[in-house]
Amino acid sequence: MNTERIDQDKIPKKTLSSGEKIPSIGLGTFGSDKYGAAEVAKAVYGAVKFGYRLIDCAQVYQNEAQIGEVLEQLMREKVVKREELFIISKVWNDMHDKVHIACRQSLKDLRLDYLDLYLVHWPFRNYHAPGCDVNYRNPDAKPFSVDEYMETWRQCEELVEKGLVRYIGMSNMTIPKLEAVLPLCRIKPAVLEMELHPSFQQPELFDYAVSHNMLPIGYCPLGSPSRPERDRTKDDVVDMELPAVVNAARAHGVHPAAICLKWAVQRGQVPIPFSVKEHQYKSNLTCITEDPLTEEEMEAIRLEDRNCRLIKGQVFLWNGAKGWEDLWDVDGKITGWD
Ligand SMILES: NC(=O)c1ccc[n+]([C@@H]2O[C@H](COP(=O)([O-])OP(=O)(O)OC[C@H]3O[C@@H](n4cnc5c(N)ncnc54)[C@H](OP(=O)(O)O)[C@@H]3O)[C@@H](O)[C@H]2O)c1
């Protein structure tokens, strides 16, 4: 593939409830553990040059300062204008009571005047701060609470009112938690970022998000094959080896990664695949501009759903949580981890 740059008109768009159109795919940036912040930032530079416009960042990924340098460089070199980018960041769990400080730090690091979208990364507070051992156990960690979540959300609403962020959204929520907080939101979430890949399609939550005007953004769209050991269990399914994915890859003459991404975009979610490898991040964008999956292929992949959650939240299990199920609501009951 020798294309130097993808024509923006060729990239499918998704529409937010405001009517604004955003790219139907973005670049993930959680990978500094494996590759280092400079390498991730270099990929952001190359990816934006190639045609990516949506970048999924977070303060806890510990690379926003390096990404900020390349964003500034890209604008200085007139590769892209600020208003052509859609930059996401997220408030980490240790900053729920200081959202303004967290957001201003992300803006400073990313060298931006505003963020396009700011997410509450996880729906509960804990104090696993960047740089800490992720298995750090803190006696002050607390379960999900509607009141605390709304305190955090109110601060996010103020960020919109102050013009620091254009949209706010939620991540890692469940239907019972959304049912509890949505009626209380003055500014409704524009998106729901959630784990979505062929073996974990979350159809009820996906439909709930769409019917409540939240655009689903799908993380781990390739099944996160390089995720850290702490996020692995022996029962995890390998998405890129699922029969329907492999069969479609053969039929289209592409890598299974391309099938996962075509499926995601055609289903209606915004996948945010991560890669620092030039041939991978380029083909991840190119693939969605060509040769769509057939209805039969879409249906075959739909049937591969195995309810296989990969990011189970093991790193948050402390202070009485009996298992990762405590983080995800069971049988419609909000469990948090209390
Ligand atoms: N909101 C949240 O709580 C949350 C949670 C998790 C992730 N996220 C976001 O979602 C993004 C994506 O998740 P993820 O990085 O865990 O999973 P992913 O995108 O499903 O998988 C990324 C890995 O897939 C491999 N890959 C990428 N493109 C490929 C290609 N074309 N062919 C073959 N392999 C390919 C790469 O492995 P190699 O590195 O080995 O090449 C890469 O590290 C993150 O970076 C982050 O921005 C958000």
Tab-separated table of C-alpha atoms and ligand atoms in Angstrom:
chain	number	residue	atom	x	y	z
A	1	MET	CA	0.000	0.000	0.000
A	2	ASN	CA	1.752	3.159	-1.192
A	3	THR	CA	-0.901	5.759	-0.441
A	4	GLU	CA	0.715	8.792	1.216
A	5	ARG	CA	-2.457	10.293	2.573
A	6	ILE	CA	-6.108	9.230	2.696
A	7	ASP	CA	-8.584	11.663	1.204
A	8	GLN	CA	-10.823	12.874	4.084
A	9	ASP	CA	-13.918	12.551	1.890
A	10	LYS	CA	-13.315	8.804	1.705
A	11	ILE	CA	-13.417	8.298	5.477
A	12	PRO	CA	-16.964	7.460	6.628
A	13	LYS	CA	-18.373	9.770	9.310
A	14	LYS	CA	-20.627	9.236	12.313
A	15	THR	CA	-23.059	11.846	13.591
A	16	LEU	CA	-23.240	13.061	17.186
A	17	SER	CA	-26.637	13.993	18.601
A	18	SER	CA	-25.665	17.650	18.062
A	19	GLY	CA	-25.603	16.935	14.323
A	20	GLU	CA	-21.805	17.282	14.106
A	21	LYS	CA	-20.064	14.672	12.005
A	22	ILE	CA	-16.907	13.024	13.321
A	23	PRO	CA	-14.609	10.390	11.772
A	24	SER	CA	-15.888	6.836	12.099
A	25	ILE	CA	-12.470	5.607	13.272
A	26	GLY	CA	-9.738	7.002	15.499
A	27	LEU	CA	-6.311	6.131	16.862
A	28	GLY	CA	-5.940	4.701	20.380
A	29	THR	CA	-2.936	5.824	22.430
A	30	PHE	CA	-2.779	3.419	25.376
A	31	GLY	CA	0.535	1.705	24.795
A	32	SER	CA	3.297	3.552	26.579
A	33	ASP	CA	3.961	0.565	28.864
A	34	LYS	CA	5.041	-1.493	25.890
A	35	TYR	CA	6.361	1.110	23.479
A	36	GLY	CA	7.215	4.243	25.450
A	37	ALA	CA	5.562	7.627	25.167
A	38	ALA	CA	7.844	8.928	22.406
A	39	GLU	CA	7.009	5.982	20.168
A	40	VAL	CA	3.264	6.469	20.683
A	41	ALA	CA	3.600	10.189	19.925
A	42	LYS	CA	5.567	9.398	16.765
A	43	ALA	CA	2.682	7.173	15.676
A	44	VAL	CA	0.206	9.991	16.334
A	45	TYR	CA	2.320	12.246	14.117
A	46	GLY	CA	2.429	9.691	11.299
A	47	ALA	CA	-1.224	8.776	11.679
A	48	VAL	CA	-2.471	12.368	11.484
A	49	LYS	CA	-0.251	12.967	8.453
A	50	PHE	CA	-1.819	9.897	6.892
A	51	GLY	CA	-5.372	11.023	7.574
A	52	TYR	CA	-6.470	10.173	11.129
A	53	ARG	CA	-8.362	13.042	12.730
A	54	LEU	CA	-9.768	11.482	15.923
A	55	ILE	CA	-7.234	10.647	18.664
A	56	ASP	CA	-8.236	8.881	21.892
A	57	CYS	CA	-5.975	10.141	24.694
A	58	ALA	CA	-6.120	9.928	28.482
A	59	GLN	CA	-4.148	11.426	31.302
A	60	VAL	CA	-3.470	7.966	32.756
A	61	TYR	CA	-1.780	6.801	29.522
A	62	GLN	CA	1.167	8.985	30.598
A	63	ASN	CA	1.975	10.265	27.123
A	64	GLU	CA	-0.151	13.389	26.666
A	65	ALA	CA	2.891	15.683	26.923
A	66	GLN	CA	4.658	13.824	24.103
A	67	ILE	CA	1.453	13.739	22.030
A	68	GLY	CA	1.036	17.479	22.660
A	69	GLU	CA	4.454	18.136	21.136
A	70	VAL	CA	3.530	16.384	17.904
A	71	LEU	CA	0.072	17.969	17.733
A	72	GLU	CA	1.743	21.371	17.948
A	73	GLN	CA	4.241	20.324	15.298
A	74	LEU	CA	1.464	19.081	12.982
A	75	MET	CA	-0.339	22.405	13.252
A	76	ARG	CA	2.880	24.402	12.870
A	77	GLU	CA	3.676	22.450	9.724
A	78	LYS	CA	0.117	23.093	8.514
A	79	VAL	CA	-0.590	19.392	8.112
A	80	VAL	CA	-3.868	19.969	9.891
A	81	LYS	CA	-5.817	22.801	11.506
A	82	ARG	CA	-6.988	22.523	15.107
A	83	GLU	CA	-10.649	22.502	14.068
A	84	GLU	CA	-10.033	19.518	11.800
A	85	LEU	CA	-8.950	17.362	14.737
A	86	PHE	CA	-11.186	15.622	17.267
A	87	ILE	CA	-9.140	15.140	20.431
A	88	ILE	CA	-10.438	13.071	23.331
A	89	SER	CA	-9.039	12.966	26.847
A	90	LYS	CA	-10.311	11.462	30.091
A	91	VAL	CA	-10.294	12.218	33.794
A	92	TRP	CA	-8.636	9.440	35.770
A	93	ASN	CA	-10.090	7.909	38.904
A	94	ASP	CA	-7.787	9.758	41.287
A	95	MET	CA	-9.001	13.153	40.037
A	96	HIS	CA	-12.810	12.847	40.257
A	97	ASP	CA	-12.915	15.540	42.909
A	98	LYS	CA	-10.539	17.785	40.920
A	99	VAL	CA	-11.836	17.524	37.361
A	100	HIS	CA	-10.893	21.109	36.454
A	101	ILE	CA	-7.306	20.571	37.515
A	102	ALA	CA	-7.119	17.281	35.605
A	103	CYS	CA	-8.613	18.809	32.468
A	104	ARG	CA	-6.335	21.851	32.558
A	105	GLN	CA	-3.347	19.549	32.963
A	106	SER	CA	-4.413	17.529	29.903
A	107	LEU	CA	-4.901	20.764	27.939
A	108	LYS	CA	-1.474	21.976	28.991
A	109	ASP	CA	0.172	18.658	28.133
A	110	LEU	CA	-1.647	18.323	24.832
A	111	ARG	CA	-0.883	22.017	24.087
A	112	LEU	CA	-4.504	22.745	23.250
A	113	ASP	CA	-6.980	25.495	24.177
A	114	TYR	CA	-9.890	23.088	24.260
A	115	LEU	CA	-10.660	19.379	24.028
A	116	ASP	CA	-13.305	18.082	21.657
A	117	LEU	CA	-14.450	15.423	24.090
A	118	TYR	CA	-13.712	14.782	27.742
A	119	LEU	CA	-14.702	11.470	29.326
A	120	VAL	CA	-15.105	10.170	32.834
A	121	HIS	CA	-12.718	7.260	32.342
A	122	TRP	CA	-14.223	4.894	34.958
A	123	PRO	CA	-17.396	5.391	36.990
A	124	PHE	CA	-15.804	5.318	40.407
A	125	ARG	CA	-13.010	6.913	42.349
A	126	ASN	CA	-9.822	5.291	43.384
A	127	TYR	CA	-6.358	6.554	43.950
A	128	HIS	CA	-4.304	4.496	41.563
A	129	ALA	CA	-2.339	7.436	40.284
A	130	PRO	CA	-0.097	7.447	37.217
A	131	GLY	CA	3.278	6.033	38.034
A	132	CYS	CA	1.897	3.931	40.889
A	133	ASP	CA	2.030	0.208	40.900
A	134	VAL	CA	-1.315	-0.748	39.372
A	135	ASN	CA	-1.898	-3.290	42.093
A	136	TYR	CA	-1.526	-0.601	44.696
A	137	ARG	CA	-4.237	-1.051	47.322
A	138	ASN	CA	-5.615	2.103	48.820
A	139	PRO	CA	-7.887	2.040	51.854
A	140	ASP	CA	-9.745	5.107	50.534
A	141	ALA	CA	-10.930	3.434	47.328
A	142	LYS	CA	-14.711	3.618	47.080
A	143	PRO	CA	-17.475	1.800	45.201
A	144	PHE	CA	-19.666	3.417	42.571
A	145	SER	CA	-22.070	5.924	44.038
A	146	VAL	CA	-24.633	7.949	42.087
A	147	ASP	CA	-23.984	11.043	44.198
A	148	GLU	CA	-20.238	10.883	43.717
A	149	TYR	CA	-20.580	10.229	40.003
A	150	MET	CA	-22.880	13.223	39.680
A	151	GLU	CA	-20.411	15.422	41.586
A	152	THR	CA	-17.844	14.446	38.977
A	153	TRP	CA	-20.303	14.963	36.116
A	154	ARG	CA	-21.288	18.452	37.353
A	155	GLN	CA	-17.627	19.451	37.108
A	156	CYS	CA	-17.559	18.088	33.551
A	157	GLU	CA	-20.651	20.148	32.723
A	158	GLU	CA	-18.835	23.247	33.980
A	159	LEU	CA	-15.952	22.492	31.608
A	160	VAL	CA	-18.390	22.706	28.695
A	161	GLU	CA	-19.894	25.929	30.044
A	162	LYS	CA	-16.398	27.425	30.385
A	163	GLY	CA	-15.499	26.434	26.814
A	164	LEU	CA	-12.656	24.121	27.860
A	165	VAL	CA	-14.294	21.107	26.257
A	166	ARG	CA	-16.881	20.861	23.472
A	167	TYR	CA	-18.534	17.590	24.487
A	168	ILE	CA	-18.487	15.365	27.537
A	169	GLY	CA	-19.031	11.636	27.646
A	170	MET	CA	-18.950	8.523	29.778
A	171	SER	CA	-16.913	5.344	29.682
A	172	ASN	CA	-17.134	1.884	31.253
A	173	MET	CA	-20.753	2.349	32.271
A	174	THR	CA	-23.535	-0.216	32.502
A	175	ILE	CA	-27.275	0.140	31.889
A	176	PRO	CA	-28.218	0.299	35.598
A	177	LYS	CA	-25.599	2.981	36.215
A	178	LEU	CA	-26.749	4.953	33.153
A	179	GLU	CA	-30.394	4.630	34.214
A	180	ALA	CA	-29.447	6.150	37.546
A	181	VAL	CA	-27.394	9.093	36.291
A	182	LEU	CA	-28.764	10.090	32.867
A	183	PRO	CA	-31.946	11.736	34.191
A	184	LEU	CA	-29.748	13.883	36.470
A	185	CYS	CA	-27.442	15.187	33.732
A	186	ARG	CA	-27.977	18.801	32.656
A	187	ILE	CA	-25.605	18.215	29.744
A	188	LYS	CA	-26.146	14.754	28.331
A	189	PRO	CA	-23.172	12.552	27.398
A	190	ALA	CA	-22.376	12.742	23.680
A	191	VAL	CA	-20.715	9.333	23.617
A	192	LEU	CA	-20.337	6.110	25.548
A	193	GLU	CA	-16.847	4.636	25.279
A	194	MET	CA	-17.010	0.915	25.918
A	195	GLU	CA	-15.228	-2.330	25.168
A	196	LEU	CA	-16.483	-3.617	21.790
A	197	HIS	CA	-15.044	-6.335	19.545
A	198	PRO	CA	-16.512	-9.390	17.785
A	199	SER	CA	-16.350	-11.654	20.851
A	200	PHE	CA	-17.752	-8.910	23.112
A	201	GLN	CA	-20.495	-6.978	21.331
A	202	GLN	CA	-22.549	-5.819	24.332
A	203	PRO	CA	-25.733	-5.631	22.204
A	204	GLU	CA	-28.023	-4.388	24.991
A	205	LEU	CA	-25.646	-1.650	26.129
A	206	PHE	CA	-24.902	-0.710	22.516
A	207	ASP	CA	-28.627	-0.342	21.748
A	208	TYR	CA	-29.203	1.518	24.997
A	209	ALA	CA	-26.446	4.018	24.131
A	210	VAL	CA	-27.791	4.606	20.631
A	211	SER	CA	-31.373	4.997	21.844
A	212	HIS	CA	-30.162	7.568	24.397
A	213	ASN	CA	-28.264	9.607	21.776
A	214	MET	CA	-24.813	8.469	22.835
A	215	LEU	CA	-22.510	7.493	20.004
A	216	PRO	CA	-20.736	4.241	20.948
A	217	ILE	CA	-16.938	4.452	20.782
A	218	GLY	CA	-15.477	0.958	20.814
A	219	TYR	CA	-12.233	0.272	22.599
A	220	CYS	CA	-10.093	-2.862	22.109
A	221	PRO	CA	-11.600	-3.206	18.597
A	222	LEU	CA	-9.039	-5.864	17.634
A	223	GLY	CA	-9.407	-7.741	20.902
A	224	SER	CA	-6.389	-5.953	22.376
A	225	PRO	CA	-3.861	-8.660	21.444
A	226	SER	CA	-1.006	-6.796	23.166
A	227	ARG	CA	-2.749	-5.889	26.424
A	228	PRO	CA	-0.727	-6.212	29.617
A	229	GLU	CA	-0.588	-9.529	31.455
A	230	ARG	CA	-2.654	-8.100	34.320
A	231	ASP	CA	-5.624	-7.813	31.908
A	232	ARG	CA	-5.472	-11.436	30.717
A	233	THR	CA	-7.194	-14.634	31.811
A	234	LYS	CA	-6.949	-18.116	30.340
A	235	ASP	CA	-10.517	-18.011	28.947
A	236	ASP	CA	-9.959	-14.912	26.793
A	237	VAL	CA	-10.986	-15.350	23.160
A	238	VAL	CA	-8.614	-14.221	20.380
A	239	ASP	CA	-10.850	-12.099	18.161
A	240	MET	CA	-8.624	-12.136	15.098
A	241	GLU	CA	-8.792	-15.951	15.120
A	242	LEU	CA	-12.594	-16.230	15.227
A	243	PRO	CA	-13.830	-18.345	12.284
A	244	ALA	CA	-16.190	-15.694	10.859
A	245	VAL	CA	-13.405	-13.096	11.037
A	246	VAL	CA	-10.818	-15.400	9.435
A	247	ASN	CA	-13.249	-16.493	6.679
A	248	ALA	CA	-14.103	-12.900	5.787
A	249	ALA	CA	-10.401	-11.985	5.818
A	250	ARG	CA	-9.714	-14.763	3.314
A	251	ALA	CA	-12.639	-13.711	1.121
A	252	HIS	CA	-11.496	-10.065	1.057
A	253	GLY	CA	-7.785	-10.832	0.902
A	254	VAL	CA	-7.051	-8.715	4.001
A	255	HIS	CA	-5.683	-9.156	7.528
A	256	PRO	CA	-8.303	-10.173	10.155
A	257	ALA	CA	-7.700	-6.783	11.810
A	258	ALA	CA	-9.313	-5.134	8.794
A	259	ILE	CA	-12.390	-7.326	9.199
A	260	CYS	CA	-12.787	-6.374	12.877
A	261	LEU	CA	-12.620	-2.700	11.916
A	262	LYS	CA	-14.958	-2.918	8.926
A	263	TRP	CA	-17.438	-4.793	11.117
A	264	ALA	CA	-17.194	-2.119	13.823
A	265	VAL	CA	-17.732	0.806	11.467
A	266	GLN	CA	-20.561	-0.890	9.586
A	267	ARG	CA	-22.247	-1.817	12.871
A	268	GLY	CA	-22.258	1.839	13.911
A	269	GLN	CA	-19.523	2.231	16.518
A	270	VAL	CA	-16.307	4.257	16.295
A	271	PRO	CA	-13.351	1.858	16.737
A	272	ILE	CA	-10.133	3.316	18.145
A	273	PRO	CA	-7.441	0.734	17.277
A	274	PHE	CA	-3.990	1.307	18.701
A	275	SER	CA	-0.790	0.708	16.792
A	276	VAL	CA	2.611	2.355	16.633
A	277	LYS	CA	3.508	0.334	13.545
A	278	GLU	CA	3.167	2.416	10.420
A	279	HIS	CA	1.894	-0.371	8.178
A	280	GLN	CA	-0.723	-1.300	10.778
A	281	TYR	CA	-2.131	2.137	11.582
A	282	LYS	CA	-2.192	2.952	7.887
A	283	SER	CA	-4.005	-0.235	6.879
A	284	ASN	CA	-6.411	0.191	9.825
A	285	LEU	CA	-7.584	3.472	8.315
A	286	THR	CA	-7.431	2.430	4.680
A	287	CYS	CA	-9.477	-0.731	5.207
A	288	ILE	CA	-12.615	1.117	6.191
A	289	THR	CA	-12.548	3.151	2.975
A	290	GLU	CA	-12.771	0.085	0.741
A	291	ASP	CA	-14.681	-3.140	0.117
A	292	PRO	CA	-17.391	-3.352	2.803
A	293	LEU	CA	-18.486	-6.607	4.431
A	294	THR	CA	-21.591	-8.279	3.039
A	295	GLU	CA	-24.742	-8.660	5.107
A	296	GLU	CA	-23.940	-12.356	5.458
A	297	GLU	CA	-20.448	-11.585	6.777
A	298	MET	CA	-21.857	-9.030	9.221
A	299	GLU	CA	-24.365	-11.615	10.443
A	300	ALA	CA	-21.701	-14.336	10.786
A	301	ILE	CA	-19.601	-11.991	12.932
A	302	ARG	CA	-22.658	-11.019	14.990
A	303	LEU	CA	-23.015	-14.707	15.842
A	304	GLU	CA	-19.409	-14.808	17.151
A	305	ASP	CA	-20.406	-12.818	20.236
A	306	ARG	CA	-19.268	-14.795	23.289
A	307	ASN	CA	-19.710	-12.144	25.938
A	308	CYS	CA	-15.944	-12.254	26.414
A	309	ARG	CA	-14.976	-9.132	28.340
A	310	LEU	CA	-11.202	-8.608	28.154
A	311	ILE	CA	-10.791	-5.551	30.369
A	312	LYS	CA	-12.248	-6.979	33.532
A	313	GLY	CA	-10.900	-4.331	35.822
A	314	GLN	CA	-8.688	-6.677	37.827
A	315	VAL	CA	-6.438	-3.742	38.648
A	316	PHE	CA	-9.280	-2.158	40.598
A	317	LEU	CA	-9.970	-5.134	42.789
A	318	TRP	CA	-9.238	-4.200	46.310
A	319	ASN	CA	-11.062	-3.212	49.443
A	320	GLY	CA	-13.581	-5.976	49.624
A	321	ALA	CA	-14.372	-6.480	45.958
A	322	LYS	CA	-15.081	-10.174	45.692
A	323	GLY	CA	-14.306	-10.405	42.012
A	324	TRP	CA	-14.373	-8.359	38.838
A	325	GLU	CA	-18.135	-8.981	38.604
A	326	ASP	CA	-18.414	-6.436	41.396
A	327	LEU	CA	-17.308	-3.742	38.968
A	328	TRP	CA	-19.946	-4.640	36.392
A	329	ASP	CA	-23.584	-4.649	37.393
A	330	VAL	CA	-25.070	-8.099	37.714
A	331	ASP	CA	-28.725	-8.897	36.955
A	332	GLY	CA	-29.623	-5.257	36.557
A	333	LYS	CA	-28.459	-4.401	40.065
A	334	ILE	CA	-25.837	-1.724	40.605
A	335	THR	CA	-23.064	-3.498	42.405
A	336	GLY	CA	-20.135	-1.124	42.110
A	337	TRP	CA	-17.801	-3.029	44.379
A	338	ASP	CA	-19.504	-2.667	47.681
B	1	LIG	N1	-12.011	3.882	27.953
B	1	LIG	C1	-11.275	2.892	28.415
B	1	LIG	O1	-11.370	2.488	29.597
B	1	LIG	C2	-10.288	2.209	27.513
B	1	LIG	C3	-9.804	0.933	27.859
B	1	LIG	C4	-8.910	0.303	27.001
B	1	LIG	C5	-8.520	0.922	25.818
B	1	LIG	N2	-8.987	2.178	25.500
B	1	LIG	C6	-8.584	2.858	24.243
B	1	LIG	O2	-8.770	1.962	23.160
B	1	LIG	C7	-7.565	1.865	22.409
B	1	LIG	C8	-7.476	0.515	21.734
B	1	LIG	O3	-7.438	-0.532	22.694
B	1	LIG	P1	-6.208	-1.541	22.771
B	1	LIG	O4	-5.017	-0.797	22.332
B	1	LIG	O5	-6.204	-2.179	24.091
B	1	LIG	O6	-6.646	-2.702	21.773
B	1	LIG	P2	-6.696	-2.925	20.201
B	1	LIG	O7	-6.726	-1.653	19.450
B	1	LIG	O8	-7.786	-3.908	20.001
B	1	LIG	O9	-5.331	-3.700	19.960
B	1	LIG	C9	-4.126	-3.017	19.767
B	1	LIG	C10	-3.040	-3.985	19.337
B	1	LIG	O10	-3.454	-4.669	18.168
B	1	LIG	C11	-2.350	-4.902	17.306
B	1	LIG	N3	-2.695	-4.339	15.974
B	1	LIG	C12	-3.068	-3.080	15.658
B	1	LIG	N4	-3.319	-2.966	14.345
B	1	LIG	C13	-3.067	-4.183	13.806
B	1	LIG	C14	-3.109	-4.693	12.499
B	1	LIG	N5	-3.500	-3.951	11.464
B	1	LIG	N6	-2.770	-5.987	12.311
B	1	LIG	C15	-2.397	-6.772	13.348
B	1	LIG	N7	-2.325	-6.347	14.626
B	1	LIG	C16	-2.664	-5.057	14.853
B	1	LIG	C17	-1.168	-4.173	17.896
B	1	LIG	O11	-0.332	-5.146	18.492
B	1	LIG	P3	1.274	-4.949	18.427
B	1	LIG	O12	1.539	-3.757	19.270
B	1	LIG	O13	1.788	-6.233	18.986
B	1	LIG	O14	1.593	-4.707	16.982
B	1	LIG	C18	-1.757	-3.278	18.955
B	1	LIG	O15	-0.949	-3.100	20.076
B	1	LIG	C19	-6.477	2.129	23.449
B	1	LIG	O16	-5.222	2.425	22.846
B	1	LIG	C20	-7.112	3.283	24.210
B	1	LIG	O17	-6.956	4.500	23.494
B	1	LIG	C21	-9.890	2.804	26.323
